[in-house]
PDB file of C-alpha atoms in Angstrom:
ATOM      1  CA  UNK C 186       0.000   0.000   0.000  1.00  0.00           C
ATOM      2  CA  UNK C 187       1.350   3.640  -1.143  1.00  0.00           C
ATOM      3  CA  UNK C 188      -0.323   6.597   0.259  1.00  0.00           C
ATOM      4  CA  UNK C 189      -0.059   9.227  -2.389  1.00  0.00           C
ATOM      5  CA  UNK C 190      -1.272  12.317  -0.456  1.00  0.00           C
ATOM      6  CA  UNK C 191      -2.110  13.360   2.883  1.00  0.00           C
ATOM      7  CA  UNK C 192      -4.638  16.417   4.379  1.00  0.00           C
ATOM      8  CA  UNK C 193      -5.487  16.890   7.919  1.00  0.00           C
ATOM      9  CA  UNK C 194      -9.384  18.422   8.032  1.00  0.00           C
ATOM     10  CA  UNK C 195     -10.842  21.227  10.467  1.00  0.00           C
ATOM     11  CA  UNK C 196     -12.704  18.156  12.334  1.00  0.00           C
ATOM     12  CA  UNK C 197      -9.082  16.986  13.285  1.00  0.00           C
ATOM     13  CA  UNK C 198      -9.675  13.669  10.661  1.00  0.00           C
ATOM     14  CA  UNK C 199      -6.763  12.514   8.663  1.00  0.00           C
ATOM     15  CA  UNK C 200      -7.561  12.141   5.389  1.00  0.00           C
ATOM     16  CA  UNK C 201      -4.842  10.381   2.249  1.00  0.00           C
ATOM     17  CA  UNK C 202      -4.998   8.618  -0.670  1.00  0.00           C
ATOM     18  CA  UNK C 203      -3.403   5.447  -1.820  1.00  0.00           C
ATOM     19  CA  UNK C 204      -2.984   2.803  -4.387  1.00  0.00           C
ATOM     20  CA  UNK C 205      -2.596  -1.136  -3.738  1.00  0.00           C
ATOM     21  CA  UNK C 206      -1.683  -2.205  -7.432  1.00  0.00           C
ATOM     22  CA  UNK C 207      -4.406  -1.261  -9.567  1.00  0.00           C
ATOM     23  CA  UNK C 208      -6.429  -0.187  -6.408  1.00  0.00           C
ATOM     24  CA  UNK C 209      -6.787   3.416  -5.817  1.00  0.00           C
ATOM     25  CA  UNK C 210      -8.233   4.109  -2.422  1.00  0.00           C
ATOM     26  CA  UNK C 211      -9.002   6.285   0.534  1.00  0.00           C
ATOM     27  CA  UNK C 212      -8.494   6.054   4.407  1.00  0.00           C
ATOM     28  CA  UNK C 213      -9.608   8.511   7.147  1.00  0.00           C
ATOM     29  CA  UNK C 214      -8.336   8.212  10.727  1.00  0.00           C
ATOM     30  CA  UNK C 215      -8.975   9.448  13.809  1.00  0.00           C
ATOM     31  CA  UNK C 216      -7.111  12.317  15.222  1.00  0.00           C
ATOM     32  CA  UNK C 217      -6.911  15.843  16.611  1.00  0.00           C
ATOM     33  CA  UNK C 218      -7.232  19.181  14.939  1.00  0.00           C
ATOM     34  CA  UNK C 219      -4.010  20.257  16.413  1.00  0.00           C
ATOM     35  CA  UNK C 220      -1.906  17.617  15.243  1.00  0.00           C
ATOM     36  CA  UNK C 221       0.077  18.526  12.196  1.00  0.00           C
ATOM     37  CA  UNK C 222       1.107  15.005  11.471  1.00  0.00           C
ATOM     38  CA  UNK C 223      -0.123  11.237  11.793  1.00  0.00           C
ATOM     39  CA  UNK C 224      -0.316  10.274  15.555  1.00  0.00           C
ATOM     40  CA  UNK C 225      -0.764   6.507  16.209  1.00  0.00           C
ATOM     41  CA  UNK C 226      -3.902   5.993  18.404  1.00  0.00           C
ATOM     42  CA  UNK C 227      -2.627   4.409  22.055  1.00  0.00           C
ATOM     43  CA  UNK C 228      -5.007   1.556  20.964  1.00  0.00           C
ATOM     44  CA  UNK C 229      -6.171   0.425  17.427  1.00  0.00           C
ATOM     45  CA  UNK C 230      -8.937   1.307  16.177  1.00  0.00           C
ATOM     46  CA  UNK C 231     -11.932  -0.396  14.958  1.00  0.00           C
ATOM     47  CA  UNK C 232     -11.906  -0.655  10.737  1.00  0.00           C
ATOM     48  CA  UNK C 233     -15.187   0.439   8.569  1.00  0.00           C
ATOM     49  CA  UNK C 234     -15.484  -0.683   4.713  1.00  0.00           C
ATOM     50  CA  UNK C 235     -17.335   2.442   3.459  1.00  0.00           C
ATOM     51  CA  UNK C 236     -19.109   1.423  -0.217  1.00  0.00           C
ATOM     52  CA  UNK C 237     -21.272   3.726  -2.577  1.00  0.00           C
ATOM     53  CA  UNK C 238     -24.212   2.464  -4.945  1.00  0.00           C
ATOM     54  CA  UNK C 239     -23.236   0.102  -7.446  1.00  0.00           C
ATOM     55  CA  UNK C 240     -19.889   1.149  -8.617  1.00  0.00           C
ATOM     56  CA  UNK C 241     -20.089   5.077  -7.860  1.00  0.00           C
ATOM     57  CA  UNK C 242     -16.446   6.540  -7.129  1.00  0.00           C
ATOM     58  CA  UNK C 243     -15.220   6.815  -3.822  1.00  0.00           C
ATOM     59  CA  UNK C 244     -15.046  10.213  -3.763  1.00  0.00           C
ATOM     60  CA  UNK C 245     -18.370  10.875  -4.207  1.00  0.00           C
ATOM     61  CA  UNK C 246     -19.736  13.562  -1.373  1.00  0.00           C
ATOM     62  CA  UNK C 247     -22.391  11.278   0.251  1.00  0.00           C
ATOM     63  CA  UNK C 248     -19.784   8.679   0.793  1.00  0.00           C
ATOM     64  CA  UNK C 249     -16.873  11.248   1.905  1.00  0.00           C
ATOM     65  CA  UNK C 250     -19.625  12.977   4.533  1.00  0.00           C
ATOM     66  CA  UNK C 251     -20.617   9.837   5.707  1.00  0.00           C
ATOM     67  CA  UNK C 252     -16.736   8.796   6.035  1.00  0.00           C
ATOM     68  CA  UNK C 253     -15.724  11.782   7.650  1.00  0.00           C
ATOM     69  CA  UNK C 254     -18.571  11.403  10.697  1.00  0.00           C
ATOM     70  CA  UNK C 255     -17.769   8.060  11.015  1.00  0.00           C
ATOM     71  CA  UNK C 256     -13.724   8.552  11.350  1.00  0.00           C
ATOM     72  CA  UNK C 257     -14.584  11.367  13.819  1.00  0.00           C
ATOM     73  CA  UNK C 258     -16.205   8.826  16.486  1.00  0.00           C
ATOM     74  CA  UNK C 259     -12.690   7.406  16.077  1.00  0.00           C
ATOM     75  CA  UNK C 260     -12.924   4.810  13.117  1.00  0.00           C
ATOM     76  CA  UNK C 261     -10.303   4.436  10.755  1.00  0.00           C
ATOM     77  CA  UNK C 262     -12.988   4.592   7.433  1.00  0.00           C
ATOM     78  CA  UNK C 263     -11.660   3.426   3.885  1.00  0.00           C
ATOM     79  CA  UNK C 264     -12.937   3.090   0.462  1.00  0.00           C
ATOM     80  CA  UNK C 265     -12.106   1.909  -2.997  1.00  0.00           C
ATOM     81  CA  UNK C 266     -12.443   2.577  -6.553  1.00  0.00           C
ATOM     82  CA  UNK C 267     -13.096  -1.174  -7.149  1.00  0.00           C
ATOM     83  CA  UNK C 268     -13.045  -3.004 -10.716  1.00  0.00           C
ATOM     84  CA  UNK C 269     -15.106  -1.081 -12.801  1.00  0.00           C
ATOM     85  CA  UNK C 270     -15.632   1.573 -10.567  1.00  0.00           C
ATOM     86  CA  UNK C 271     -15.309   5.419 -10.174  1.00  0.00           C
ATOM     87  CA  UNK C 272     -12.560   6.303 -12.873  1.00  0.00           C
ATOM     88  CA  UNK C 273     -11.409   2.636 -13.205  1.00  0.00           C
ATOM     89  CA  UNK C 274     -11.679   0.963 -16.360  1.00  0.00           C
ATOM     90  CA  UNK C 275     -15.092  -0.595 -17.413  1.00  0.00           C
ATOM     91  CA  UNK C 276     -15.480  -3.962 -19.674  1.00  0.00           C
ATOM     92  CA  UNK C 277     -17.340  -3.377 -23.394  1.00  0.00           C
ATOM     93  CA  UNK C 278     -20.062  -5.795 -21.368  1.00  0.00           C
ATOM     94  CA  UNK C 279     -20.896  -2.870 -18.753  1.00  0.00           C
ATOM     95  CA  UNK C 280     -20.732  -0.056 -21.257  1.00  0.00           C
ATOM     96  CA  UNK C 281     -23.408  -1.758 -23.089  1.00  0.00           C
ATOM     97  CA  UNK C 282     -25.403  -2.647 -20.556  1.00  0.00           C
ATOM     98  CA  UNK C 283     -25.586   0.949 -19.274  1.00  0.00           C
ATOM     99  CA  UNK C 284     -26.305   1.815 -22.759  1.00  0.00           C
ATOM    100  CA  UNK C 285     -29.360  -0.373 -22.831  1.00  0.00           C
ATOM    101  CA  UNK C 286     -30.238   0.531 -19.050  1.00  0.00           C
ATOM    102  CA  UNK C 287     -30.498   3.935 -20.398  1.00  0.00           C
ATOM    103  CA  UNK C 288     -32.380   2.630 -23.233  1.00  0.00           C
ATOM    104  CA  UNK C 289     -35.159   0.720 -21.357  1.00  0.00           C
ATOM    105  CA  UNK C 290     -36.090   3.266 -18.745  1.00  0.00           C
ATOM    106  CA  UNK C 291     -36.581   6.357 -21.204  1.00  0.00           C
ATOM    107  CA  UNK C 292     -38.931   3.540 -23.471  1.00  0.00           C
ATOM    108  CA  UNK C 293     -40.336   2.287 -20.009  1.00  0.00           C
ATOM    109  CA  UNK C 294     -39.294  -1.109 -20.173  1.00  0.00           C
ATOM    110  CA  UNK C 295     -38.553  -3.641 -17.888  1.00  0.00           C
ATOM    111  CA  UNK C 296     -34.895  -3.156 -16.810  1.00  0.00           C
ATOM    112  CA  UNK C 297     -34.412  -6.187 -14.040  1.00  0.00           C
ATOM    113  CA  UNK C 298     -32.423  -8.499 -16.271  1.00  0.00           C
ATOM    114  CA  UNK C 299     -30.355  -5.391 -17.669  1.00  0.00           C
ATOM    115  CA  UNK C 300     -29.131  -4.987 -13.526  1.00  0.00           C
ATOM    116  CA  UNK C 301     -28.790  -8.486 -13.761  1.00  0.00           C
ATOM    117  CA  UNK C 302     -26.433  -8.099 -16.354  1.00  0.00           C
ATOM    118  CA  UNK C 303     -24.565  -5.140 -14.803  1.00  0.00           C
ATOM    119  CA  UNK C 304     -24.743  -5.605 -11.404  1.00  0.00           C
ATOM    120  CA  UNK C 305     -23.599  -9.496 -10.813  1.00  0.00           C
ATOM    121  CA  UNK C 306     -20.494  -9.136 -12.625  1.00  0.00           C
ATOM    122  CA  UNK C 307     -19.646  -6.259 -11.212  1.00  0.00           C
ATOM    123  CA  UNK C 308     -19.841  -7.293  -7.495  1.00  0.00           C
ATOM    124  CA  UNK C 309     -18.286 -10.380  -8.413  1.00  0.00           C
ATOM    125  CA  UNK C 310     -15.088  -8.416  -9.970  1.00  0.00           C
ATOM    126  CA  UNK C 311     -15.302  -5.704  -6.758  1.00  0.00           C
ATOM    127  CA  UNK C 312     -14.954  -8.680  -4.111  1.00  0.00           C
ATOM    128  CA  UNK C 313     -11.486  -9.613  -4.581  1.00  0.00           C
ATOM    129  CA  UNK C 314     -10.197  -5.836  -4.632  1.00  0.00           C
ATOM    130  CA  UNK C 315     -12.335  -5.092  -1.287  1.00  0.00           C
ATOM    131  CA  UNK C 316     -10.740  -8.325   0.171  1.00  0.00           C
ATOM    132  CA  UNK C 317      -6.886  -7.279  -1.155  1.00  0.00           C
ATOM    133  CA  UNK C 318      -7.292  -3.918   0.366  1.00  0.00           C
ATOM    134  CA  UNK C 319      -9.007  -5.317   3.856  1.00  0.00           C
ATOM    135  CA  UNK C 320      -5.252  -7.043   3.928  1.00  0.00           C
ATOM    136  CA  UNK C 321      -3.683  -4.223   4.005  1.00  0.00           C
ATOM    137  CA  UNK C 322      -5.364  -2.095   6.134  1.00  0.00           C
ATOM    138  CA  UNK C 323      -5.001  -4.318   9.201  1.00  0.00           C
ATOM    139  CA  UNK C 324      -1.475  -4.586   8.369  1.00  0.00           C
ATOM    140  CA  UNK C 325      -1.208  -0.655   9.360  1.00  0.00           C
ATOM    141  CA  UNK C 326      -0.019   0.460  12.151  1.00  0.00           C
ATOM    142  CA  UNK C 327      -3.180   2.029  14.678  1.00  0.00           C
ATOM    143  CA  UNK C 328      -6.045  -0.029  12.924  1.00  0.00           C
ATOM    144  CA  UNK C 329      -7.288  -3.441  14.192  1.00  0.00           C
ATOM    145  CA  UNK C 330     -10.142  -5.133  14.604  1.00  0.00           C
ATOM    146  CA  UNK C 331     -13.249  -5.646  14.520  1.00  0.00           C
ATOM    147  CA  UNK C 332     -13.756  -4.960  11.111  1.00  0.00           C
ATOM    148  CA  UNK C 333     -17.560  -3.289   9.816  1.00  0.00           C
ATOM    149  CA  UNK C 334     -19.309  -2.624   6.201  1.00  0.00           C
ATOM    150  CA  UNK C 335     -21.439   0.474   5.625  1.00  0.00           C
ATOM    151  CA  UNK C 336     -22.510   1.187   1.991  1.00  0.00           C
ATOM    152  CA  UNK C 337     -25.088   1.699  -0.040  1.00  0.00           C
ATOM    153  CA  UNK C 338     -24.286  -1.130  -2.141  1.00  0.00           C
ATOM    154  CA  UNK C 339     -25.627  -3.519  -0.552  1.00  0.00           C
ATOM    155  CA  UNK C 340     -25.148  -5.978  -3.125  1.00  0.00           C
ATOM    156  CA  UNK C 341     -21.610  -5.589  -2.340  1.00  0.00           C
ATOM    157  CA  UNK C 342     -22.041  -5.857   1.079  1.00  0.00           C
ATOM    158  CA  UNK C 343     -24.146  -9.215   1.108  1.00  0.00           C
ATOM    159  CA  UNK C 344     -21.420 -11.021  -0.670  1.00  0.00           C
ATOM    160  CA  UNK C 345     -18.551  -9.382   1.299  1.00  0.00           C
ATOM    161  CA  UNK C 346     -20.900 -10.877   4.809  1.00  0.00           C
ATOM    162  CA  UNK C 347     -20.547 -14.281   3.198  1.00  0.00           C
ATOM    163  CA  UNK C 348     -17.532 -14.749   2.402  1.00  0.00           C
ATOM    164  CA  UNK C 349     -15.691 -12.581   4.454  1.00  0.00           C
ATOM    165  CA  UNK C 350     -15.383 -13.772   8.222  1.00  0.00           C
ATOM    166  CA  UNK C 351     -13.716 -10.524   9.742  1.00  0.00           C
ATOM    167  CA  UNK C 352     -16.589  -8.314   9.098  1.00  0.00           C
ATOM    168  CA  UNK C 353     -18.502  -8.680  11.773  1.00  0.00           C
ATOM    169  CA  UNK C 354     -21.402  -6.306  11.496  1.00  0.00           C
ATOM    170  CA  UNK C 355     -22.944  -4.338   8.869  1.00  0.00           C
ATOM    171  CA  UNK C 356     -25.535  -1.278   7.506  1.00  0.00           C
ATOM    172  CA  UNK C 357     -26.975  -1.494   4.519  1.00  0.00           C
ATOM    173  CA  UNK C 358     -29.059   0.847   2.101  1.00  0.00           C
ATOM    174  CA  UNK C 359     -31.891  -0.450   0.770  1.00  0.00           C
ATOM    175  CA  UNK C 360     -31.408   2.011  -2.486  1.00  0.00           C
ATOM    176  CA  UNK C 361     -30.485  -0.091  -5.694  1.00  0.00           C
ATOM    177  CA  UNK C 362     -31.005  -3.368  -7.216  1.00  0.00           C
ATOM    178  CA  UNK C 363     -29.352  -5.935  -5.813  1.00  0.00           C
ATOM    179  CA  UNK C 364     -28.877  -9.324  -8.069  1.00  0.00           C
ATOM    180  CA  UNK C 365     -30.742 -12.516  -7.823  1.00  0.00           C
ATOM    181  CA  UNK C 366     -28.032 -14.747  -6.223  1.00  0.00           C
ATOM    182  CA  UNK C 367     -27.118 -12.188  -3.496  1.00  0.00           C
ATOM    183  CA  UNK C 368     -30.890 -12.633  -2.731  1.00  0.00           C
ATOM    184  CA  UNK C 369     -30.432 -16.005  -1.935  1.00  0.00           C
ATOM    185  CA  UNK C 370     -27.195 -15.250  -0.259  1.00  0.00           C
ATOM    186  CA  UNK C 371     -28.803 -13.234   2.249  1.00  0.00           C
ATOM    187  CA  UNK C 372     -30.042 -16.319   3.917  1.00  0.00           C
ATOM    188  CA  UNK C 373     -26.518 -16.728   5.092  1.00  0.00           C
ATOM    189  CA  UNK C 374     -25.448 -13.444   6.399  1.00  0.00           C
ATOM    190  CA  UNK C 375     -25.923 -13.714   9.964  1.00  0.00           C
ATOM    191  CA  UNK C 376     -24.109 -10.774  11.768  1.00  0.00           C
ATOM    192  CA  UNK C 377     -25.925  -7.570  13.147  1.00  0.00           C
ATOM    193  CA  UNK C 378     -27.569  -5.932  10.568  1.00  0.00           C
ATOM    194  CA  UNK C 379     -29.103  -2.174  10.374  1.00  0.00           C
ATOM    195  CA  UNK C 380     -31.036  -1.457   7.476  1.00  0.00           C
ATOM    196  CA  UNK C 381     -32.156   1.317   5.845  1.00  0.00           C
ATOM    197  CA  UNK C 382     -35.132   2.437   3.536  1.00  0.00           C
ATOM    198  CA  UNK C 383     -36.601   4.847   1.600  1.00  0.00           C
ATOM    199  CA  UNK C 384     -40.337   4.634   1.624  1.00  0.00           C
ATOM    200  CA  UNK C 385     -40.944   6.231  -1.386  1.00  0.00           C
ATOM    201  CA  UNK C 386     -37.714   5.664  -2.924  1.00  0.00           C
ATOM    202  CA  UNK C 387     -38.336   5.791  -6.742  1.00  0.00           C
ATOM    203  CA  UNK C 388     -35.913   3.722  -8.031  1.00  0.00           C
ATOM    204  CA  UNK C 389     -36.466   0.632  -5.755  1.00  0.00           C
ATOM    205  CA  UNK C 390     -39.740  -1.649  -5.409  1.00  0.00           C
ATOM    206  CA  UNK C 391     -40.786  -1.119  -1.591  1.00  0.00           C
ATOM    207  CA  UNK C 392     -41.873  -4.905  -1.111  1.00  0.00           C
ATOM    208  CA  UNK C 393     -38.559  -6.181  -2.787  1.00  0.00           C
ATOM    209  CA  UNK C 394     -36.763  -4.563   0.141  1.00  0.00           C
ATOM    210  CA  UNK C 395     -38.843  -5.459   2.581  1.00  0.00           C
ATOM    211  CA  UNK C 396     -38.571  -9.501   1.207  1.00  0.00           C
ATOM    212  CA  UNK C 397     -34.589  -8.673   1.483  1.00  0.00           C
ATOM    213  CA  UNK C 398     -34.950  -7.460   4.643  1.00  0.00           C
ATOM    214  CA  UNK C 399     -37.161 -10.784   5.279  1.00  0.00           C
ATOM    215  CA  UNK C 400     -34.556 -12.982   3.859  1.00  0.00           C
ATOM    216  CA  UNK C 401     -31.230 -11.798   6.009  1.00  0.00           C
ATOM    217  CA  UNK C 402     -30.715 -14.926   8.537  1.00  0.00           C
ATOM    218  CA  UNK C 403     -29.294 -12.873  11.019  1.00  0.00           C
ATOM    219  CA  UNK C 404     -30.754 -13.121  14.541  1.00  0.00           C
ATOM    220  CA  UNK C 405     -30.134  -9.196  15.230  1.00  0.00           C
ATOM    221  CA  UNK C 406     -31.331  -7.652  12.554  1.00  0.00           C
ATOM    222  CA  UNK C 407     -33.240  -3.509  12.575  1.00  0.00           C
ATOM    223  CA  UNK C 408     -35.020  -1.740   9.506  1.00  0.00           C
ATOM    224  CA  UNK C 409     -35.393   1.738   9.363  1.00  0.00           C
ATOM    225  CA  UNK C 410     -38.012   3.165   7.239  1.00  0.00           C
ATOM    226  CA  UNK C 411     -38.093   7.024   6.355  1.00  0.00           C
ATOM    227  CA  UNK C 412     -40.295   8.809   3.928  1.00  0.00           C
ATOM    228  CA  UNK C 413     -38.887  10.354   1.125  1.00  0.00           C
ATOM    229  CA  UNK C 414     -37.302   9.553  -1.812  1.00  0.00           C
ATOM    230  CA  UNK C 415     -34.087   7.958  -2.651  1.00  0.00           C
ATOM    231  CA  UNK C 416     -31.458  10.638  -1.569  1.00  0.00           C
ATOM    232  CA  UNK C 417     -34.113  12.208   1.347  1.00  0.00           C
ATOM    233  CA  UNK C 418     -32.537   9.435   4.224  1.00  0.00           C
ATOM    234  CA  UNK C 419     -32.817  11.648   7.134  1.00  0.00           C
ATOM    235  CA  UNK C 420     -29.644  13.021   8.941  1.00  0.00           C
ATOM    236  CA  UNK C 421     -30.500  11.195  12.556  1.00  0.00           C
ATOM    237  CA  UNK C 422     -30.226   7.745  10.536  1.00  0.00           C
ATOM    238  CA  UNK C 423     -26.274   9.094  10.289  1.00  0.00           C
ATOM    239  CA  UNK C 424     -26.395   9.494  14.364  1.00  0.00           C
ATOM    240  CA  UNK C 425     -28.029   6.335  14.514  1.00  0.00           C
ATOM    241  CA  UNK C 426     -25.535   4.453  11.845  1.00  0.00           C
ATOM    242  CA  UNK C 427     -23.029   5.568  14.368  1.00  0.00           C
ATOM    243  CA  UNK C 428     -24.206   4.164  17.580  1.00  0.00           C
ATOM    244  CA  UNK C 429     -24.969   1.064  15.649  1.00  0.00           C
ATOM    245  CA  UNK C 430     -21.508   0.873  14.951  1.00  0.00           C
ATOM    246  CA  UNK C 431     -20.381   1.537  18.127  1.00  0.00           C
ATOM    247  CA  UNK C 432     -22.446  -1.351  19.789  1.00  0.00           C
ATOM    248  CA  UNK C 433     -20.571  -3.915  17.865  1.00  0.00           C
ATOM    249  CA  UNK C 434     -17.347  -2.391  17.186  1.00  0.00           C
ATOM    250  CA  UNK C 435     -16.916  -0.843  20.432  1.00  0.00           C
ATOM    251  CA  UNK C 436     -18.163  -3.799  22.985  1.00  0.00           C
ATOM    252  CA  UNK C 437     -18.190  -2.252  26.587  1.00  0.00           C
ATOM    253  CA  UNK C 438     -15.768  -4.291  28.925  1.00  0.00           C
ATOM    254  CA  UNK C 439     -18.402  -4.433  31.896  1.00  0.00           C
ATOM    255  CA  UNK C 440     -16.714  -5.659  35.210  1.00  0.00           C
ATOM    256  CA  UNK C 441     -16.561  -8.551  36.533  1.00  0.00           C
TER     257      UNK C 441
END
């Protein structure tokens, strides 16, 4: 891993870029506003995989705000440009399939097997990179376990909750399609879940959330519905994201 660039912010969060191969990420980290340089935390902190929609960049300002609040309650946050995402390059396959997305919802036509299409492939092609740069990030100095997801691709984050064992909770936005077979793979996720919808959310059928929501195995599992449409989530559900986080992240040592 080979941080590129470095900024400290007002709110005392440490912000740099990197690349891992063909990876181009970012991590935030805890810190202070007076500190002028990277200070090692006296204990490591707790690691959050921060995802956008299906394949948005990283640097997109939803995904930085959300990254920056959640580094400030003293999370080291990180995000990728995965395979055929942000400013990475994209196959002939998913150029043509966004072409025909494009297509079918200006003629009004059905567009699920389009996603299909798109979508599985692509989370398919984003797991190993997530997985690669997980590596690396507990190899740094000041960052440890346990390890959470918080995106709002959740098709991403369903596969990354099966297969990878060091995530151990997870929130979820219930704002764009998310394949067939991570429907089915739902039934296995089983860690803490928080999920989050949009009532009126435009772009995503209200009872085909609510049957994902159905489907996660998990034994702790909370949905939050909001009114509003897709980018109306309300700004408490960031507060509560946090606390959520903090439960399972952050276990209380109670005495003895």
């Amino acid at each position: 891993m080979h941080f590129t660039s470095e900024r400290r912010l007002e709110d005392g969060v440490l912000e740099r870029e990197f690349t891992l191969g063909e990876i181009p990420g970012t991590l935030w980290t805890p810190g202070s506003p007076e500190s002028v340089a990277p200070v090692a935390p006296v204990a490591p902190v707790p690691l959050v995989l921060m995802a956008h929609n299906n394949g948005l960049p990283k640097a997109d300002p939803r995904l930085v705000a959300r990254a920056r609040y959640t580094a400030a309650r003293g999370y080291a946050v990180a995000s990728i440009d995965a395979a055929g995402c942000g400013d990475r390059p994209r196959t002939a396959a998913a150029e043509q399939a966004r072409a025909d997305l494009r297509r079918a919802i200006g003629a009004g036509e059905p567009v699920d097997e389009i996603f299909e299409s798109l979508i599985g492939p692509m989370v398919e092609n984003a797991v190993p990179d997530w997985r690669t740069t997980l590596d690396a990030l507990l190899e740094l100095p000041g960052i440890g376990g346990p390890v959470g997801y918080s995106g709002g691709w959740t098709a991403l984050g369903v596969r990354l909750a099966v297969v990878e064992p060091r995530i151990v909770a997870a929130g979820f936005f219930a704002g764009g399609y998310v394949p067939r077979a991570q429907r089915e793979e739902a039934r296995q996720v089983t860690i803490p879940l928080l999920f989050l919808l949009q009532w009126d959310d435009e772009g995503n059928p209200r009872q085909r959330a609510l049957d994902l929501f159905d489907a996660f195995g998990s034994e702790e599992k909370t949905l939050h519905a909001n009114l509003g449409g897709h980018t109306g989530t309300p700004w408490f559900e960031l507060e509560d994201g946090g606390r959520f986080l903090d439960r399972h992240l952050k276990p209380v040592r109670r005495p003895v």
